[in-house]
Amino acid sequence: MTDRRETPRPGRRTKPQPSSNIDPDWSEGERIAKWLARSGVASRRECETLIEEGRVSVNGRKLTSPAFKVTGTETIKVNGKPVKAPEVTRLWRYHKPSGLITTTQDPAGRRTIFDELPKHLPRTVTVGRLDLTTEGLLLLTNDGELARTLELPRNEFRRRYRARAHGRVTPEKLAALRDGVTVEGVTYAPIIAELERETGANNWIKVELTEGKKREVRRALESVGLEVNRLIRTEYGPFELSDLDPGAVEEVPHKKLVELLGAMLPDQPAKPASDVKKHKPAPKKGLNRRR
């Protein structure tokens, strides 16, 4: 039996059929990937991947384009779970101890920073990463779009470290870093390195850079014969580690955040969230124990 088709009768209007696809509204709203990032789901790039994988829906329809625009009045879900509208942007300073990895979970079962962070914190994303044995300042935010902004090399946020390295430090080696080096096909922008003090076979070196590529400090110093055996990040842009204890996390007051970042902050809700007090963790042993 064939499908039956009917011609509309004169004077009767047929009801428009619902479209199977969502047509982007290019005139109003905010791109969904950016909106999700500001909601703290993930970085914008990661949100774009979620959309491409069909894990994001708006009003019950799966999206395929990260350019689709939303106003926030829609029902927006990721992996079937509703996403709350972006809150006021918040940022925390965290003193990452050695022995934790900067990821949400690890297939090898190693402890992550999120295993150690206080449970009262909202969902956060990290601004860049610190590798397993690197210590010091790690920034956390509830706004993935801000994290992306702070990470972009073109914004040239200065990162400062203290590196303890084995080997002989010479003016020639430090000058070579200032000129920029290439290691295994990877070119690193100029790095400012200054000898702080000598302690036997080891030396403490102050290092300043703006790119923040993977293991950049270690690889750059190794290229001039200096083997790093301890690395502490002390500054990221205008934010300092200061006297924050290992494992402690402290929110940057909203007023201070606006003062330091200004126009880099995304549009904010009218009423900012209240700041939280400094959290001092209880001493823990075996940070890199297996679960």
Short mmCIF file of C-alpha atoms in Angstrom, two decimals:
data_model
loop_
_atom_site.label_atom_id
_atom_site.label_comp_id
_atom_site.label_asym_id
_atom_site.label_seq_id
_atom_site.Cartn_x
_atom_site.Cartn_y
_atom_site.Cartn_z
CA MET A 1 0.00 0.00 0.00
CA THR A 2 1.41 3.31 -1.06
CA ASP A 3 1.46 6.42 1.06
CA ARG A 4 -1.66 8.53 0.64
CA ARG A 5 -1.15 12.17 -0.20
CA GLU A 6 -3.85 14.79 -0.09
CA THR A 7 -4.03 18.10 -1.83
CA PRO A 8 -5.10 20.88 0.54
CA ARG A 9 -8.69 21.88 0.06
CA PRO A 10 -9.36 25.41 -1.16
CA GLY A 11 -9.55 27.86 1.72
CA ARG A 12 -7.85 25.55 4.19
CA ARG A 13 -4.40 26.21 5.58
CA THR A 14 -2.06 23.43 6.41
CA LYS A 15 -0.17 23.58 9.68
CA PRO A 16 3.58 24.14 9.27
CA GLN A 17 5.53 21.03 10.03
CA PRO A 18 8.14 21.30 12.79
CA SER A 19 11.67 21.36 11.51
CA SER A 20 13.86 18.43 12.40
CA ASN A 21 16.83 20.75 12.80
CA ILE A 22 17.45 23.85 14.87
CA ASP A 23 18.13 26.86 12.69
CA PRO A 24 20.70 29.13 14.29
CA ASP A 25 19.61 32.60 15.24
CA TRP A 26 22.53 34.69 14.02
CA SER A 27 21.13 38.01 15.26
CA GLU A 28 20.63 37.58 19.01
CA GLY A 29 22.14 35.75 21.93
CA GLU A 30 25.52 34.23 22.57
CA ARG A 31 27.23 31.31 20.89
CA ILE A 32 26.41 28.10 22.71
CA ALA A 33 30.05 27.03 23.12
CA LYS A 34 30.90 30.35 24.77
CA TRP A 35 27.76 30.21 26.94
CA LEU A 36 28.63 26.70 28.14
CA ALA A 37 32.20 27.78 28.87
CA ARG A 38 30.98 30.70 30.97
CA SER A 39 28.71 28.26 32.81
CA GLY A 40 31.80 26.36 33.92
CA VAL A 41 31.11 23.21 31.87
CA ALA A 42 34.60 23.24 30.31
CA SER A 43 36.82 25.43 28.17
CA ARG A 44 35.29 26.75 24.95
CA ARG A 45 37.33 24.33 22.86
CA GLU A 46 36.20 21.38 25.00
CA CYS A 47 32.59 22.57 24.75
CA GLU A 48 32.90 22.65 20.96
CA THR A 49 34.02 19.02 21.08
CA LEU A 50 31.01 18.11 23.25
CA ILE A 51 28.72 19.71 20.67
CA GLU A 52 30.39 17.91 17.76
CA GLU A 53 29.91 14.62 19.62
CA GLY A 54 26.17 15.33 19.92
CA ARG A 55 26.23 15.59 23.71
CA VAL A 56 24.61 19.05 23.88
CA SER A 57 20.92 19.75 23.35
CA VAL A 58 18.78 22.89 23.30
CA ASN A 59 15.05 22.52 23.95
CA GLY A 60 15.32 18.80 23.37
CA ARG A 61 17.19 18.94 20.05
CA LYS A 62 20.81 17.91 19.68
CA LEU A 63 23.18 20.52 18.34
CA THR A 64 25.82 20.02 15.67
CA SER A 65 27.20 23.54 15.45
CA PRO A 66 29.08 25.40 18.22
CA ALA A 67 28.03 28.65 16.51
CA PHE A 68 24.34 28.21 17.41
CA LYS A 69 23.19 31.10 19.59
CA VAL A 70 21.23 31.01 22.83
CA THR A 71 19.85 33.65 25.18
CA GLY A 72 19.85 31.49 28.30
CA THR A 73 16.07 31.17 28.41
CA GLU A 74 16.25 27.80 26.65
CA THR A 75 16.52 24.37 28.26
CA ILE A 76 20.16 23.55 27.68
CA LYS A 77 21.55 20.14 28.58
CA VAL A 78 24.93 18.42 28.44
CA ASN A 79 24.88 14.62 28.55
CA GLY A 80 21.20 14.85 29.39
CA LYS A 81 21.72 17.03 32.46
CA PRO A 82 20.47 20.64 32.63
CA VAL A 83 23.12 23.35 32.71
CA LYS A 84 22.55 26.35 34.93
CA ALA A 85 22.96 29.84 33.54
CA PRO A 86 26.39 31.44 34.02
CA GLU A 87 26.95 32.95 37.45
CA VAL A 88 29.23 35.81 38.31
CA THR A 89 32.80 34.98 37.36
CA ARG A 90 34.89 33.79 40.30
CA LEU A 91 38.55 32.88 40.56
CA TRP A 92 40.63 31.08 43.19
CA ARG A 93 44.34 30.78 43.92
CA TYR A 94 45.36 27.21 44.74
CA HIS A 95 48.74 26.05 46.00
CA LYS A 96 49.14 22.77 44.16
CA PRO A 97 51.38 20.28 45.99
CA SER A 98 53.73 17.91 44.20
CA GLY A 99 52.24 14.49 43.50
CA LEU A 100 48.85 15.57 42.13
CA ILE A 101 47.86 15.69 38.48
CA THR A 102 45.84 18.53 36.98
CA THR A 103 42.91 16.65 35.51
CA THR A 104 39.47 15.51 36.58
CA GLN A 105 40.39 11.82 36.59
CA ASP A 106 43.35 9.61 35.78
CA PRO A 107 43.18 6.15 34.17
CA ALA A 108 46.27 5.16 36.16
CA GLY A 109 44.46 5.89 39.42
CA ARG A 110 46.73 8.70 40.56
CA ARG A 111 45.35 11.43 42.82
CA THR A 112 44.12 14.57 41.09
CA ILE A 113 43.77 18.11 42.38
CA PHE A 114 39.99 17.62 42.34
CA ASP A 115 40.34 14.77 44.83
CA GLU A 116 41.94 17.22 47.26
CA LEU A 117 40.01 20.45 46.70
CA PRO A 118 37.39 21.37 49.34
CA LYS A 119 33.94 20.02 48.56
CA HIS A 120 32.21 23.38 49.05
CA LEU A 121 33.75 24.81 45.88
CA PRO A 122 31.46 25.02 42.85
CA ARG A 123 32.40 23.29 39.63
CA THR A 124 35.68 24.80 38.45
CA VAL A 125 38.14 24.53 35.59
CA THR A 126 41.85 25.15 35.77
CA VAL A 127 43.75 27.91 34.02
CA GLY A 128 46.35 25.80 32.25
CA ARG A 129 48.02 22.92 34.02
CA LEU A 130 50.94 22.02 36.23
CA ASP A 131 52.53 18.60 35.75
CA LEU A 132 52.70 15.89 38.39
CA THR A 133 55.77 17.09 40.27
CA THR A 134 55.42 20.83 39.70
CA GLU A 135 54.21 22.81 42.72
CA GLY A 136 52.83 26.26 43.30
CA LEU A 137 50.21 28.62 41.97
CA LEU A 138 47.34 27.15 39.98
CA LEU A 139 44.34 29.32 39.16
CA LEU A 140 40.80 27.91 39.27
CA THR A 141 37.66 29.54 37.90
CA ASN A 142 33.99 28.76 37.41
CA ASP A 143 34.18 30.45 33.98
CA GLY A 144 35.71 28.40 31.16
CA GLU A 145 35.75 31.44 28.89
CA LEU A 146 37.94 33.35 31.36
CA ALA A 147 40.26 30.34 31.65
CA ARG A 148 40.68 30.35 27.88
CA THR A 149 41.41 34.09 27.86
CA LEU A 150 44.09 33.77 30.53
CA GLU A 151 45.72 30.85 28.69
CA LEU A 152 45.96 32.44 25.24
CA PRO A 153 49.63 33.12 24.34
CA ARG A 154 48.70 36.37 22.58
CA ASN A 155 47.62 37.86 25.91
CA GLU A 156 51.17 37.27 27.19
CA PHE A 157 50.35 36.61 30.82
CA ARG A 158 53.67 36.37 32.60
CA ARG A 159 54.42 33.13 34.47
CA ARG A 160 57.17 33.16 37.05
CA TYR A 161 58.84 30.12 38.61
CA ARG A 162 61.57 29.16 41.03
CA ALA A 163 63.52 26.21 39.67
CA ARG A 164 66.05 24.13 41.55
CA ALA A 165 68.40 22.68 38.99
CA HIS A 166 71.51 20.50 39.02
CA GLY A 167 74.36 21.74 36.87
CA ARG A 168 76.68 24.68 36.36
CA VAL A 169 74.99 28.00 35.66
CA THR A 170 76.86 30.42 33.40
CA PRO A 171 75.94 33.80 31.89
CA GLU A 172 76.19 32.18 28.45
CA LYS A 173 73.55 29.57 29.30
CA LEU A 174 71.15 32.18 30.65
CA ALA A 175 71.72 34.37 27.60
CA ALA A 176 70.88 31.44 25.32
CA LEU A 177 67.49 31.11 27.02
CA ARG A 178 66.83 34.81 26.55
CA ASP A 179 67.33 34.35 22.81
CA GLY A 180 64.81 31.50 22.70
CA VAL A 181 65.62 27.81 22.22
CA THR A 182 64.36 24.90 20.13
CA VAL A 183 64.09 21.47 21.75
CA GLU A 184 63.12 18.39 19.74
CA GLY A 185 61.47 20.51 17.09
CA VAL A 186 59.57 22.70 19.57
CA THR A 187 60.57 26.37 19.61
CA TYR A 188 60.22 28.26 22.87
CA ALA A 189 59.93 32.03 23.01
CA PRO A 190 62.56 34.03 24.92
CA ILE A 191 62.82 33.03 28.58
CA ILE A 192 64.26 35.30 31.25
CA ALA A 193 66.34 33.29 33.73
CA GLU A 194 68.31 34.68 36.66
CA LEU A 195 70.52 32.84 39.14
CA GLU A 196 69.07 33.35 42.60
CA ARG A 197 71.53 31.36 44.73
CA GLU A 198 73.79 28.34 44.70
CA THR A 199 73.34 25.44 47.11
CA GLY A 200 76.10 22.95 46.53
CA ALA A 201 75.54 21.02 43.32
CA ASN A 202 72.12 22.61 42.89
CA ASN A 203 71.12 26.15 41.99
CA TRP A 204 67.92 28.12 42.51
CA ILE A 205 66.98 29.96 39.33
CA LYS A 206 64.20 32.50 38.82
CA VAL A 207 62.45 31.90 35.50
CA GLU A 208 59.99 34.13 33.66
CA LEU A 209 58.07 33.23 30.48
CA THR A 210 54.83 34.09 28.68
CA GLU A 211 53.99 31.05 26.55
CA GLY A 212 53.43 28.26 29.06
CA LYS A 213 53.94 25.31 26.71
CA LYS A 214 53.98 21.78 28.09
CA ARG A 215 57.00 21.22 30.39
CA GLU A 216 58.53 24.41 28.99
CA VAL A 217 60.72 25.33 31.97
CA ARG A 218 62.14 21.83 32.38
CA ARG A 219 62.88 21.31 28.69
CA ALA A 220 64.36 24.77 28.17
CA LEU A 221 66.73 24.44 31.14
CA GLU A 222 67.68 20.90 30.13
CA SER A 223 68.65 22.24 26.70
CA VAL A 224 71.45 24.26 28.35
CA GLY A 225 72.62 21.44 30.62
CA LEU A 226 70.54 22.18 33.73
CA GLU A 227 68.42 19.35 35.17
CA VAL A 228 65.40 20.57 37.12
CA ASN A 229 64.65 18.59 40.28
CA ARG A 230 62.11 20.95 41.82
CA LEU A 231 59.83 23.52 40.21
CA ILE A 232 57.50 26.02 41.91
CA ARG A 233 55.25 28.46 40.09
CA THR A 234 55.09 31.71 42.05
CA GLU A 235 53.11 34.03 39.75
CA TYR A 236 50.58 33.89 36.93
CA GLY A 237 49.86 37.29 35.44
CA PRO A 238 48.85 39.66 38.26
CA PHE A 239 48.19 36.77 40.67
CA GLU A 240 50.82 35.63 43.19
CA LEU A 241 51.32 32.50 45.27
CA SER A 242 52.44 34.67 48.18
CA ASP A 243 52.14 32.89 51.55
CA LEU A 244 49.43 30.43 50.51
CA ASP A 245 50.18 27.08 52.19
CA PRO A 246 50.52 23.89 50.10
CA GLY A 247 47.07 22.47 49.46
CA ALA A 248 45.31 25.70 50.44
CA VAL A 249 42.83 27.51 48.20
CA GLU A 250 41.71 31.14 48.48
CA GLU A 251 39.19 33.08 46.43
CA VAL A 252 40.22 36.37 44.87
CA PRO A 253 37.67 38.97 46.02
CA HIS A 254 35.38 40.02 43.19
CA LYS A 255 36.32 43.68 43.51
CA LYS A 256 40.00 42.76 43.26
CA LEU A 257 39.31 40.51 40.27
CA VAL A 258 37.65 43.37 38.40
CA GLU A 259 40.53 45.66 39.34
CA LEU A 260 43.16 43.20 38.03
CA LEU A 261 41.45 41.94 34.87
CA GLY A 262 39.03 44.72 33.94
CA ALA A 263 37.74 44.34 30.36
CA MET A 264 39.00 40.75 30.15
CA LEU A 265 36.12 39.66 32.34
CA PRO A 266 32.98 38.56 30.47
CA ASP A 267 29.65 40.29 31.02
CA GLN A 268 28.62 39.76 34.62
CA PRO A 269 25.25 39.23 36.30
CA ALA A 270 24.02 42.25 38.21
CA LYS A 271 24.69 40.85 41.66
CA PRO A 272 28.09 39.24 42.35
CA ALA A 273 28.40 36.16 44.53
CA SER A 274 29.80 36.63 48.01
CA ASP A 275 33.44 35.74 48.50
CA VAL A 276 34.45 32.67 50.45
CA LYS A 277 37.02 32.52 53.19
CA LYS A 278 40.46 31.08 52.84
CA HIS A 279 40.48 27.31 53.11
CA LYS A 280 43.34 25.60 54.90
CA PRO A 281 43.37 21.85 54.29
CA ALA A 282 44.08 19.28 56.96
CA PRO A 283 47.49 17.62 56.56
CA LYS A 284 47.34 14.58 54.30
CA LYS A 285 49.85 11.87 53.59
CA GLY A 286 50.57 9.94 50.44
CA LEU A 287 49.16 12.42 47.94
CA ASN A 288 50.10 10.21 45.04
CA ARG A 289 48.73 7.02 46.54
CA ARG A 290 46.56 4.80 44.35
CA ARG A 291 42.85 4.75 44.92
#
